[in-house]
Amino acid sequence: MFDLKKYIAEKKEKVEEFIKSYFNPSIKPSILHDSVFYSLTAGGKRLRPVLCIASYEACGGKKDITPYATAIEFIHTYSLIHDDLPSMDNDDLRRGKPTNHKVFGEGIAILAGDGLLTEAFRILSNPEYADVEPLNLIKVIYELSSSAGVYGMVGGQAMDLISEGKEPDRETVEFIHLNKTAKLISASVKSGAILASADDEKIKRIEKYGLSIGLAFQIIDDILDIEGCTEEMGKPKGSDIEKGKMTYPRVYGIAESKKKAKKLIDEALDALLTFDHKAEPLREIARYIIKRTS
Amino acid sequence: MFDLKKYIAEKKEKVEEFIKSYFNPSIKPSILHDSVFYSLTAGGKRLRPVLCIASYEACGGKKDITPYATAIEFIHTYSLIHDDLPSMDNDDLRRGKPTNHKVFGEGIAILAGDGLLTEAFRILSNPEYADVEPLNLIKVIYELSSSAGVYGMVGGQAMDLISEGKEPDRETVEFIHLNKTAKLISASVKSGAILASADDEKIKRIEKYGLSIGLAFQIIDDILDIEGCTEEMGKPKGSDIEKGKMTYPRVYGIAESKKKAKKLIDEALDALLTFDHKAEPLREIARYIIKRTS
């Protein structure tokens, strides 16, 4: 029996180790170092790096690509710091802890985010971390920057920002979820496949898997905001509703949203049908995502 | 006689053209598109891309690398948008126009900056723009992300931020100027040399040239804040002093600062001694920088 918990714990440990070793020497000024470190070690699930590594292994990769996988966590962490800012979501809590700007002030929080985003590309442009093909790294940088840029995460966040308090509609909520969440998750698994030199057919299937679980993940996050407990979420229940956020349950209702998430996970598993046992971690992660609500 | 004005105008036009063509289709939501475009076309001198192209040509490069050079302008523009934010320098004017957040609001301004930084790496990871070696692009991405990240521009800006109003000292002002300004300027010329497949000796000399003119450029900016006119600067004269900024004149006095800038320009020209006539644009740019104060 494949043990997902153990698998995730092992990959997570390597990610934590890389994070601890990366900022050497310490960043100057020290408040910036502390700010960057604070958010990087604030108890993230490391879903994106684990997905990247799992996809790499599913495609037959055998090297340790932890640094490149962790670069994606840098991008994710930057987005959380900036999302929480007063001029964005104005959140005081993240994973049960005060948000970065609450501890270090807005200016340093913005710079910590800027720094993490930039360092992600510095890691990805260093072929020495795992002796991989420069052309593959270039492709990974292109995927990640495309999914995180103005035609991806940044666009999704901007749409999220200007849509607050507006009447929800399907097109907008789908745009936000696809761009703000699903594209980077999909790029995470696609990056793993590219680093493993997978063929185009495999990369396409992995991308489909990533988009499907990415959308499902966000829909379930929306549902948990209504049904989950504050402790589990690390932020107050109902905070999306309070802010008038565009969410799936608001557009489709809870029952329909759950059905939609279930269907997406089925599609994700279908996309992996041509993969062998090495894709078991990816399959189990998909099943785990849907279990969060049931 | 080499005509610097004409040279700069020609390169600038190509940069402007690339900027106009890049965001196609338009970014959604449209306010983000407008915000990104507003700052990208707010009358920048395009010093960094021109330097990148001039260095590329000085090292014998013959292709049109405008897209890659313009990516550096994206990074520079992002840094200006974020620097101007209320939690940073809190500037209302930039190049004589309202700053980005004054027009589009803080949230969108932060996202426009994030988007520009990310798009820079998307451009740099697309080898099709000028059919260059992927390995050279990887090296350029490494240089630019190193110079812009926490051990470069972001660190310099953080130090600048926490040093406001403090008693100026040499070590701090040098740290700020080196990291906030000189490193990205140096990385701009270094990138040009790398793209031209220059040898290590040439790259080293180009890097030295870049650091020297970069530092001189910032020192002269400090001097112009005292001696220049508002019209020329696009922002009120004396704004550095008003904010208690760490500047060269505050630490060394004006006469000594001018001497220091002059010495740096001489060093920059010395670094190019082994280069032929193709480095004339780089030499003229160095001479132009020092002329701004005399």
Coordinates of C-alpha atoms in Angstrom, one line a residue:
Chain A
M1 CA 0.0 0.0 0.0
F2 CA 1.3 3.4 -1.0
D3 CA 1.5 5.7 2.1
L4 CA 0.7 9.3 1.0
K5 CA 1.3 10.8 4.4
K6 CA 4.9 9.4 4.5
Y7 CA 5.6 10.3 0.9
I8 CA 4.5 13.9 1.5
A9 CA 6.5 14.1 4.8
E10 CA 9.7 12.9 3.1
K11 CA 9.4 15.4 0.2
K12 CA 8.4 18.2 2.6
E13 CA 11.5 17.6 4.8
K14 CA 13.7 18.1 1.8
V15 CA 11.9 21.3 0.8
E16 CA 12.3 22.6 4.4
E17 CA 16.0 21.7 4.4
F18 CA 16.6 23.6 1.1
I19 CA 14.8 26.6 2.4
K20 CA 17.0 26.6 5.6
S21 CA 20.2 26.4 3.5
Y22 CA 19.3 28.8 0.8
F23 CA 19.7 32.2 2.4
N24 CA 23.4 32.0 3.1
P25 CA 24.8 34.5 3.9
S26 CA 21.9 36.1 5.7
I27 CA 20.1 38.8 3.7
K28 CA 20.9 42.4 4.6
P29 CA 19.1 44.2 6.2
S30 CA 18.2 41.6 8.8
I31 CA 14.5 42.6 8.9
L32 CA 14.2 41.6 5.3
H33 CA 15.8 38.2 6.1
D34 CA 13.4 37.7 9.0
S35 CA 10.4 38.7 6.9
V36 CA 11.3 36.3 4.0
F37 CA 12.0 33.5 6.4
Y38 CA 8.9 34.1 8.5
S39 CA 6.6 33.5 5.6
L40 CA 8.6 30.7 4.0
T41 CA 8.5 28.7 7.3
A42 CA 4.9 29.5 8.4
G43 CA 3.7 26.0 8.1
G44 CA 2.8 25.7 4.4
K45 CA 1.6 22.3 3.1
R46 CA 4.2 22.5 0.3
L47 CA 1.6 21.1 -2.1
R48 CA 3.2 22.7 -5.2
P49 CA 6.8 21.4 -4.7
V50 CA 5.5 18.0 -3.7
L51 CA 3.3 17.9 -6.8
C52 CA 6.3 19.0 -8.9
I53 CA 8.5 16.2 -7.5
A54 CA 5.7 13.6 -7.8
S55 CA 5.2 14.5 -11.4
Y56 CA 8.9 14.4 -12.1
E57 CA 9.0 10.9 -10.6
A58 CA 5.8 9.8 -12.4
C59 CA 7.6 10.7 -15.6
G60 CA 10.6 8.6 -14.7
G61 CA 12.9 11.3 -13.3
K62 CA 15.5 10.0 -10.9
K63 CA 17.5 13.0 -9.7
D64 CA 16.9 15.2 -6.6
I65 CA 15.1 18.3 -8.0
T66 CA 14.1 19.7 -4.6
P67 CA 15.7 23.2 -5.3
Y68 CA 13.6 23.7 -8.5
A69 CA 10.5 22.4 -6.8
T70 CA 11.1 24.7 -3.9
A71 CA 11.4 27.7 -6.2
I72 CA 7.7 27.2 -6.9
E73 CA 7.0 27.4 -3.2
F74 CA 8.9 30.8 -3.3
I75 CA 6.5 32.0 -6.0
H76 CA 3.5 30.7 -4.0
T77 CA 4.7 32.3 -0.8
Y78 CA 5.3 35.7 -2.5
S79 CA 1.7 35.6 -3.8
L80 CA 0.4 34.9 -0.3
I81 CA 2.3 37.8 1.3
H82 CA 1.1 40.3 -1.4
D83 CA -2.5 38.9 -1.3
D84 CA -2.7 39.5 2.4
L85 CA -1.7 43.2 2.1
P86 CA -4.1 45.9 3.3
S87 CA -4.7 47.1 -0.3
M88 CA -5.5 43.6 -1.4
D89 CA -7.3 41.1 0.9
N90 CA -6.3 42.9 4.1
D91 CA -5.9 39.7 6.1
D92 CA -4.5 39.8 9.6
L93 CA -4.1 36.0 9.9
R94 CA -2.6 33.4 7.6
R95 CA -2.3 29.7 8.8
G96 CA -3.2 30.9 12.3
K97 CA -0.3 33.4 12.5
P98 CA -0.2 37.1 12.0
T99 CA 0.4 38.0 8.3
N100 CA 3.8 39.2 7.1
H101 CA 2.9 42.9 7.0
K102 CA 1.4 42.7 10.5
V103 CA 4.7 41.6 11.8
F104 CA 7.2 43.5 9.6
G105 CA 5.2 46.4 8.2
E106 CA 3.8 46.9 4.7
G107 CA 7.0 48.1 3.0
I108 CA 9.1 45.2 4.1
A109 CA 6.3 42.7 3.3
I110 CA 6.1 44.0 -0.3
L111 CA 9.8 43.7 -0.6
A112 CA 9.9 40.2 0.9
G113 CA 7.3 39.2 -1.7
D114 CA 9.3 40.9 -4.5
G115 CA 12.5 39.2 -3.3
L116 CA 10.9 35.7 -3.1
L117 CA 9.5 36.0 -6.6
T118 CA 12.9 37.1 -8.0
E119 CA 14.9 34.4 -6.0
A120 CA 12.6 31.8 -7.5
F121 CA 14.0 32.6 -10.9
R122 CA 17.5 32.8 -9.6
I123 CA 17.2 29.2 -8.3
L124 CA 15.6 28.0 -11.6
S125 CA 18.4 29.5 -13.6
N126 CA 21.1 27.7 -11.8
P127 CA 21.6 24.3 -13.6
E128 CA 24.1 23.2 -11.0
Y129 CA 21.4 22.3 -8.4
A130 CA 20.6 19.0 -10.1
D131 CA 22.6 18.9 -13.3
V132 CA 19.6 19.3 -15.6
E133 CA 19.5 20.4 -19.3
P134 CA 19.5 24.2 -19.6
L135 CA 16.9 24.0 -22.3
N136 CA 14.6 22.1 -19.8
L137 CA 15.1 24.8 -17.2
I138 CA 14.3 27.5 -19.8
K139 CA 11.1 25.7 -20.5
V140 CA 10.3 25.5 -16.8
I141 CA 11.0 29.2 -16.3
Y142 CA 8.7 29.9 -19.3
E143 CA 5.9 27.8 -17.8
L144 CA 6.1 29.2 -14.3
S145 CA 6.4 32.8 -15.4
S146 CA 3.5 32.4 -17.8
S147 CA 1.3 30.8 -15.1
A148 CA 2.3 33.4 -12.5
G149 CA 2.3 36.6 -14.7
V150 CA -0.3 39.0 -16.0
Y151 CA -1.9 36.2 -18.1
G152 CA -2.0 34.0 -15.0
M153 CA -1.9 34.4 -11.2
V154 CA -1.4 38.2 -11.2
G155 CA -4.3 38.7 -13.6
G156 CA -6.5 36.4 -11.5
Q157 CA -5.6 38.3 -8.3
A158 CA -6.4 41.6 -10.1
M159 CA -9.8 40.3 -11.2
D160 CA -10.4 39.0 -7.7
L161 CA -9.6 42.4 -6.3
I162 CA -11.9 44.4 -8.5
S163 CA -14.7 41.9 -8.3
E164 CA -15.1 42.0 -4.5
G165 CA -18.6 42.9 -3.5
K166 CA -20.0 42.5 -7.0
E167 CA -22.8 40.2 -8.1
P168 CA -21.1 36.8 -8.7
D169 CA -21.1 35.4 -12.2
R170 CA -19.8 32.2 -13.7
E171 CA -17.4 33.7 -16.2
T172 CA -15.7 35.8 -13.5
V173 CA -15.4 33.1 -10.9
E174 CA -14.0 30.7 -13.4
F175 CA -11.5 33.3 -14.7
I176 CA -10.3 33.9 -11.1
H177 CA -10.0 30.3 -10.1
L178 CA -8.3 29.3 -13.3
N179 CA -5.8 32.1 -13.2
K180 CA -5.3 32.7 -9.5
T181 CA -4.9 29.1 -8.5
A182 CA -5.1 26.4 -11.2
K183 CA -2.5 27.6 -13.6
L184 CA 0.4 27.7 -11.1
I185 CA -0.6 24.2 -9.7
S186 CA -0.7 22.9 -13.3
A187 CA 2.6 24.6 -14.1
S188 CA 4.1 22.9 -11.0
V189 CA 3.3 19.4 -12.3
K190 CA 4.2 20.4 -15.9
S191 CA 7.6 21.6 -14.7
G192 CA 8.2 18.2 -13.1
A193 CA 7.4 16.5 -16.4
I194 CA 9.6 18.9 -18.4
L195 CA 12.5 18.3 -16.0
A196 CA 12.1 14.6 -16.5
S197 CA 12.2 15.1 -20.3
A198 CA 8.8 13.6 -20.7
D199 CA 7.3 13.4 -24.2
D200 CA 4.7 15.9 -25.4
E201 CA 1.8 13.5 -24.9
K202 CA 2.8 12.9 -21.3
I203 CA 3.3 16.6 -20.6
K204 CA -0.2 17.3 -22.0
R205 CA -1.8 14.7 -19.8
I206 CA 0.1 16.0 -16.7
E207 CA -1.0 19.6 -17.6
K208 CA -4.6 18.4 -17.8
Y209 CA -4.2 16.6 -14.4
G210 CA -2.8 19.8 -12.9
L211 CA -5.5 22.1 -14.2
S212 CA -8.2 19.7 -12.9
I213 CA -6.9 19.3 -9.4
G214 CA -6.0 23.0 -9.3
L215 CA -9.6 24.0 -10.0
A216 CA -10.9 21.3 -7.6
F217 CA -8.5 22.5 -4.9
Q218 CA -9.8 26.1 -5.1
I219 CA -13.5 25.0 -5.2
I220 CA -13.0 22.9 -2.1
D221 CA -11.2 25.9 -0.5
D222 CA -14.3 27.9 -1.2
I223 CA -16.5 25.2 0.4
L224 CA -14.3 24.9 3.4
D225 CA -14.6 28.6 4.0
I226 CA -18.3 27.9 4.6
E227 CA -18.2 24.4 6.1
G228 CA -14.7 24.1 7.6
C229 CA -13.6 25.2 11.1
T230 CA -11.3 28.2 11.8
E231 CA -8.6 26.0 13.3
E232 CA -8.4 23.8 10.2
M233 CA -8.3 26.8 7.9
G234 CA -5.9 29.0 9.9
K235 CA -8.3 32.0 9.2
P236 CA -11.8 32.9 10.3
K237 CA -14.6 30.8 8.7
G238 CA -16.8 32.8 6.4
S239 CA -14.1 35.4 5.5
D240 CA -14.8 35.0 1.8
I241 CA -18.4 35.7 2.3
E242 CA -17.7 38.7 4.5
K243 CA -15.5 40.2 1.9
G244 CA -18.0 39.5 -0.9
K245 CA -15.5 37.3 -2.7
M246 CA -16.4 35.5 -6.0
T247 CA -16.6 31.9 -4.9
Y248 CA -18.0 28.7 -6.5
P249 CA -20.6 28.1 -3.8
R250 CA -21.9 31.6 -4.3
V251 CA -22.4 31.0 -8.0
Y252 CA -23.3 27.3 -8.1
G253 CA -24.4 26.5 -4.5
I254 CA -22.6 24.0 -2.2
A255 CA -24.1 20.8 -3.6
E256 CA -23.3 21.7 -7.2
S257 CA -19.8 22.9 -6.2
K258 CA -19.1 19.6 -4.6
K259 CA -20.3 17.7 -7.6
K260 CA -18.1 19.9 -9.8
A261 CA -15.0 19.3 -7.7
K262 CA -15.7 15.5 -7.7
K263 CA -16.0 15.6 -11.5
L264 CA -12.7 17.5 -11.8
I265 CA -10.9 14.9 -9.7
D266 CA -12.3 12.1 -11.9
E267 CA -11.0 13.9 -14.9
A268 CA -7.6 14.3 -13.3
L269 CA -7.4 10.6 -12.6
D270 CA -8.5 9.9 -16.2
A271 CA -5.7 12.0 -17.5
L272 CA -3.2 9.7 -15.7
L273 CA -4.7 6.5 -17.1
T274 CA -1.7 5.9 -19.4
F275 CA 0.8 6.3 -16.5
D276 CA 2.1 3.3 -14.5
H277 CA 2.5 2.8 -10.8
K278 CA 5.0 5.6 -10.5
A279 CA 2.1 8.0 -10.9
E280 CA 0.5 6.6 -7.7
P281 CA 1.5 9.6 -5.6
L282 CA -0.2 12.0 -8.1
R283 CA -3.3 9.8 -8.0
E284 CA -3.4 9.7 -4.2
I285 CA -2.9 13.5 -4.0
A286 CA -6.0 14.0 -6.3
R287 CA -8.0 11.6 -4.1
Y288 CA -6.8 13.4 -1.0
I289 CA -7.9 16.8 -2.3
I290 CA -11.5 15.6 -2.7
K291 CA -11.5 13.9 0.7
R292 CA -11.1 17.2 2.4
T293 CA -14.8 18.0 2.0
S294 CA -16.4 14.6 2.4
Chain B
M1 CA 31.7 61.4 -35.3
F2 CA 29.5 59.1 -33.3
D3 CA 26.1 60.5 -32.6
L4 CA 24.9 59.3 -29.2
K5 CA 21.6 61.0 -29.4
K6 CA 20.7 59.4 -32.6
Y7 CA 22.0 56.0 -31.4
I8 CA 19.9 56.2 -28.2
A9 CA 16.8 57.3 -30.2
E10 CA 17.1 54.4 -32.6
K11 CA 17.4 51.8 -29.8
K12 CA 14.7 53.5 -27.8
E13 CA 12.3 53.3 -30.7
K14 CA 12.7 49.5 -30.9
V15 CA 12.2 49.2 -27.2
E16 CA 9.0 51.2 -27.4
E17 CA 7.8 49.1 -30.4
F18 CA 8.4 45.9 -28.5
I19 CA 6.5 47.2 -25.5
K20 CA 3.6 48.1 -27.7
S21 CA 3.4 44.7 -29.3
Y22 CA 4.0 42.6 -26.2
F23 CA 0.7 42.7 -24.3
N24 CA -1.4 41.0 -27.0
P25 CA -4.1 40.0 -26.3
S26 CA -4.8 42.7 -23.8
I27 CA -4.4 41.8 -20.1
K28 CA -7.6 41.1 -18.2
P29 CA -8.9 42.9 -16.2
S30 CA -8.4 46.0 -18.3
I31 CA -7.4 48.2 -15.3
L32 CA -4.3 45.9 -14.9
H33 CA -3.5 46.3 -18.6
D34 CA -3.8 50.1 -18.3
S35 CA -1.7 50.2 -15.1
V36 CA 1.1 48.1 -16.6
F37 CA 1.0 50.2 -19.8
Y38 CA 0.9 53.5 -18.0
S39 CA 4.2 52.9 -16.2
L40 CA 5.9 51.2 -19.1
T41 CA 5.2 54.2 -21.4
A42 CA 5.7 57.0 -18.9
G43 CA 8.7 58.5 -20.6
G44 CA 11.6 56.4 -19.3
K45 CA 15.1 57.1 -20.7
R46 CA 15.4 53.3 -21.5
L47 CA 19.0 53.5 -20.1
R48 CA 19.2 49.9 -19.1
P49 CA 18.0 48.3 -22.4
V50 CA 20.1 50.7 -24.4
L51 CA 23.1 49.8 -22.3
C52 CA 22.3 46.1 -22.8
I53 CA 22.2 46.5 -26.6
A54 CA 25.3 48.7 -26.7
S55 CA 27.2 46.1 -24.7
Y56 CA 26.0 43.3 -26.9
E57 CA 27.1 45.2 -30.0
A58 CA 30.4 46.2 -28.3
C59 CA 31.0 42.4 -27.9
G60 CA 30.3 41.7 -31.6
G61 CA 26.7 40.7 -31.3
K62 CA 24.8 41.1 -34.6
K63 CA 21.2 40.0 -33.9
D64 CA 18.3 42.1 -32.7
I65 CA 18.0 41.4 -29.0
T66 CA 15.5 44.2 -28.3
P67 CA 13.0 41.8 -26.5
Y68 CA 15.6 40.7 -23.9
A69 CA 16.9 44.2 -23.4
T70 CA 13.3 45.4 -22.9
A71 CA 12.8 42.7 -20.2
I72 CA 15.3 44.6 -18.1
E73 CA 13.2 47.7 -18.5
F74 CA 10.2 45.7 -17.2
I75 CA 12.3 44.9 -14.1
H76 CA 13.3 48.5 -13.7
T77 CA 9.7 49.7 -14.2
Y78 CA 8.4 47.3 -11.6
S79 CA 10.9 48.6 -9.1
L80 CA 9.8 52.2 -9.7
I81 CA 6.1 51.3 -9.2
H82 CA 6.8 49.6 -5.9
D83 CA 9.3 52.2 -4.7
D84 CA 6.7 54.9 -5.1
L85 CA 4.1 53.1 -3.0
P86 CA 2.9 54.9 0.2
S87 CA 4.6 52.2 2.4
M88 CA 7.9 52.8 0.6
D89 CA 8.9 56.3 -0.7
N90 CA 5.3 57.5 -0.8
D91 CA 5.8 59.6 -4.0
D92 CA 3.0 61.2 -5.9
L93 CA 5.0 62.2 -8.9
R94 CA 7.3 60.2 -11.2
R95 CA 8.8 61.8 -14.3
G96 CA 6.3 64.6 -13.9
K97 CA 3.2 62.4 -13.9
P98 CA 1.1 61.0 -11.1
T99 CA 2.6 57.7 -9.8
N100 CA 0.9 54.4 -10.7
H101 CA -0.9 53.9 -7.4
K102 CA -2.2 57.5 -7.5
V103 CA -3.9 56.7 -10.7
F104 CA -4.9 53.0 -10.3
G105 CA -4.9 52.5 -6.5
E106 CA -2.4 50.6 -4.4
G107 CA -3.6 47.1 -5.0
I108 CA -3.4 47.3 -8.8
A109 CA -0.1 49.1 -8.6
I110 CA 1.4 46.3 -6.5
L111 CA 0.0 43.8 -9.0
A112 CA 1.3 45.7 -12.0
G113 CA 4.8 45.6 -10.5
D114 CA 4.5 41.9 -9.7
G115 CA 3.3 41.3 -13.2
L116 CA 6.1 43.3 -14.9
L117 CA 8.7 41.4 -12.8
T118 CA 7.2 38.1 -13.8
E119 CA 6.8 39.0 -17.5
A120 CA 10.5 39.9 -17.6
F121 CA 11.4 36.3 -16.9
R122 CA 8.8 35.1 -19.4
I123 CA 10.4 37.2 -22.1
L124 CA 13.9 36.0 -21.1
S125 CA 12.9 32.3 -21.2
N126 CA 11.6 32.5 -24.8
P127 CA 14.6 31.7 -27.0
E128 CA 12.5 32.4 -30.1
Y129 CA 12.8 36.1 -29.8
A130 CA 16.3 36.2 -31.2
D131 CA 17.4 32.6 -31.7
V132 CA 20.0 32.7 -29.0
E133 CA 21.6 29.9 -27.1
P134 CA 19.3 28.6 -24.2
L135 CA 22.4 28.4 -22.0
N136 CA 23.2 32.1 -22.6
L137 CA 19.6 33.0 -21.7
I138 CA 19.9 30.9 -18.5
K139 CA 23.0 32.8 -17.6
V140 CA 21.3 36.1 -18.3
I141 CA 18.3 35.1 -16.1
Y142 CA 20.7 34.2 -13.3
E143 CA 22.5 37.6 -13.6
L144 CA 19.4 39.6 -13.7
S145 CA 17.6 37.7 -10.9
S146 CA 20.8 37.9 -8.8
S147 CA 21.1 41.7 -9.3
A148 CA 17.4 42.3 -8.7
G149 CA 16.8 39.9 -5.8
V150 CA 17.3 40.0 -2.0
Y151 CA 21.1 40.1 -2.5
G152 CA 20.7 43.0 -4.9
M153 CA 18.0 45.6 -5.7
V154 CA 15.4 44.3 -3.2
G155 CA 18.0 44.3 -0.4
G156 CA 19.1 47.8 -1.4
Q157 CA 15.6 49.1 -1.3
A158 CA 14.9 47.5 2.1
M159 CA 18.1 49.1 3.5
D160 CA 17.0 52.4 2.0
L161 CA 13.6 52.1 3.6
I162 CA 14.8 51.3 7.1
S163 CA 17.6 54.0 6.9
E164 CA 15.3 56.9 6.3
G165 CA 15.9 59.7 8.8
K166 CA 18.9 58.0 10.3
E167 CA 22.3 59.5 10.6
P168 CA 24.0 58.9 7.3
D169 CA 27.1 56.7 7.2
R170 CA 29.5 55.6 4.4
E171 CA 28.9 51.9 4.7
T172 CA 25.1 52.2 4.5
V173 CA 25.0 54.7 1.6
E174 CA 27.4 52.5 -0.4
F175 CA 25.4 49.4 0.3
I176 CA 22.2 51.1 -0.9
H177 CA 23.7 52.6 -4.0
L178 CA 25.5 49.4 -5.0
N179 CA 22.5 47.2 -4.4
K180 CA 19.6 49.4 -5.4
T181 CA 21.1 50.9 -8.5
A182 CA 24.5 49.7 -9.6
K183 CA 24.0 46.0 -9.7
L184 CA 21.0 46.0 -12.1
I185 CA 22.8 48.5 -14.4
S186 CA 25.9 46.3 -14.3
A187 CA 23.7 43.2 -15.0
S188 CA 22.2 45.0 -18.0
V189 CA 25.6 45.4 -19.7
K190 CA 26.8 41.9 -18.5
S191 CA 23.6 40.4 -20.1
G192 CA 24.5 42.0 -23.4
A193 CA 28.0 40.6 -23.2
I194 CA 26.7 37.1 -22.3
L195 CA 24.2 37.1 -25.2
A196 CA 27.0 38.0 -27.5
S197 CA 28.9 35.0 -26.2
A198 CA 31.8 37.2 -25.0
D199 CA 34.8 35.6 -23.3
D200 CA 35.2 35.8 -19.5
E201 CA 37.8 38.5 -19.7
K202 CA 35.5 40.7 -21.7
I203 CA 32.5 40.0 -19.5
K204 CA 34.6 40.9 -16.4
R205 CA 35.5 44.2 -18.0
I206 CA 32.0 45.0 -19.0
E207 CA 30.8 44.1 -15.5
K208 CA 33.4 46.6 -14.0
Y209 CA 32.2 49.2 -16.5
G210 CA 28.6 48.6 -15.4
L211 CA 29.2 48.8 -11.7
S212 CA 31.2 52.0 -12.1
I213 CA 28.7 53.9 -14.3
G214 CA 25.9 52.5 -12.1
L215 CA 27.4 54.0 -9.0
A216 CA 28.2 57.2 -10.7
F217 CA 24.7 57.4 -12.1
Q218 CA 23.2 57.2 -8.6
I219 CA 25.7 59.7 -7.1
I220 CA 24.8 62.2 -9.8
D221 CA 21.1 61.5 -9.2
D222 CA 21.7 62.5 -5.5
I223 CA 23.5 65.6 -6.6
L224 CA 20.7 66.6 -9.1
D225 CA 18.2 66.2 -6.2
I226 CA 20.0 69.2 -4.7
E227 CA 21.2 71.1 -7.7
G228 CA 18.8 70.1 -10.5
C229 CA 15.5 71.7 -11.3
T230 CA 12.1 70.0 -10.7
E231 CA 11.3 70.0 -14.4
E232 CA 14.4 68.1 -15.3
M233 CA 14.0 65.6 -12.5
G234 CA 10.2 65.0 -12.9
K235 CA 9.9 65.2 -9.1
P236 CA 10.3 68.0 -6.6
K237 CA 13.9 69.1 -5.9
G238 CA 15.2 68.3 -2.5
S239 CA 12.8 65.4 -2.0
D240 CA 15.7 63.1 -0.9
I241 CA 16.6 65.6 1.8
E242 CA 13.0 66.0 2.9
K243 CA 12.7 62.3 3.4
G244 CA 16.0 62.0 5.2
K245 CA 17.4 59.7 2.5
M246 CA 20.9 58.3 2.7
T247 CA 22.7 60.1 -0.2
Y248 CA 26.3 60.6 -1.3
P249 CA 26.2 64.4 -0.8
R250 CA 25.0 64.0 2.7
V251 CA 27.9 61.7 3.6
Y252 CA 30.7 63.2 1.5
G253 CA 29.5 66.7 0.6
I254 CA 28.8 67.9 -3.0
A255 CA 32.3 68.6 -4.2
E256 CA 33.6 65.2 -3.0
S257 CA 30.6 63.4 -4.5
K258 CA 31.3 65.0 -7.9
K259 CA 34.9 64.0 -7.6
K260 CA 33.9 60.5 -6.8
A261 CA 31.5 60.3 -9.7
K262 CA 34.2 61.6 -12.1
K263 CA 36.6 59.0 -10.8
L264 CA 34.1 56.2 -11.4
I265 CA 33.5 57.3 -14.9
D266 CA 37.3 57.3 -15.6
E267 CA 37.4 53.8 -14.2
A268 CA 34.5 52.7 -16.4
L269 CA 36.3 54.1 -19.5
D270 CA 39.5 52.3 -18.4
A271 CA 37.7 49.0 -18.2
L272 CA 36.8 49.4 -21.9
L273 CA 40.5 50.1 -23.0
T274 CA 40.8 46.7 -24.7
F275 CA 37.6 47.1 -26.7
D276 CA 37.6 48.5 -30.2
H277 CA 35.4 51.2 -31.9
K278 CA 32.3 49.1 -31.4
A279 CA 32.4 50.1 -27.7
E280 CA 32.1 53.8 -28.6
P281 CA 28.4 53.9 -27.6
L282 CA 29.3 52.5 -24.2
R283 CA 32.1 55.1 -23.8
E284 CA 29.8 58.0 -24.9
I285 CA 27.1 56.9 -22.5
A286 CA 29.6 57.0 -19.6
R287 CA 30.7 60.5 -20.7
Y288 CA 27.1 61.6 -21.0
I289 CA 26.3 60.4 -17.4
I290 CA 29.0 62.7 -15.9
K291 CA 28.0 65.6 -18.1
R292 CA 24.6 65.8 -16.4
T293 CA 26.1 67.6 -13.5
S294 CA 28.8 69.8 -15.1

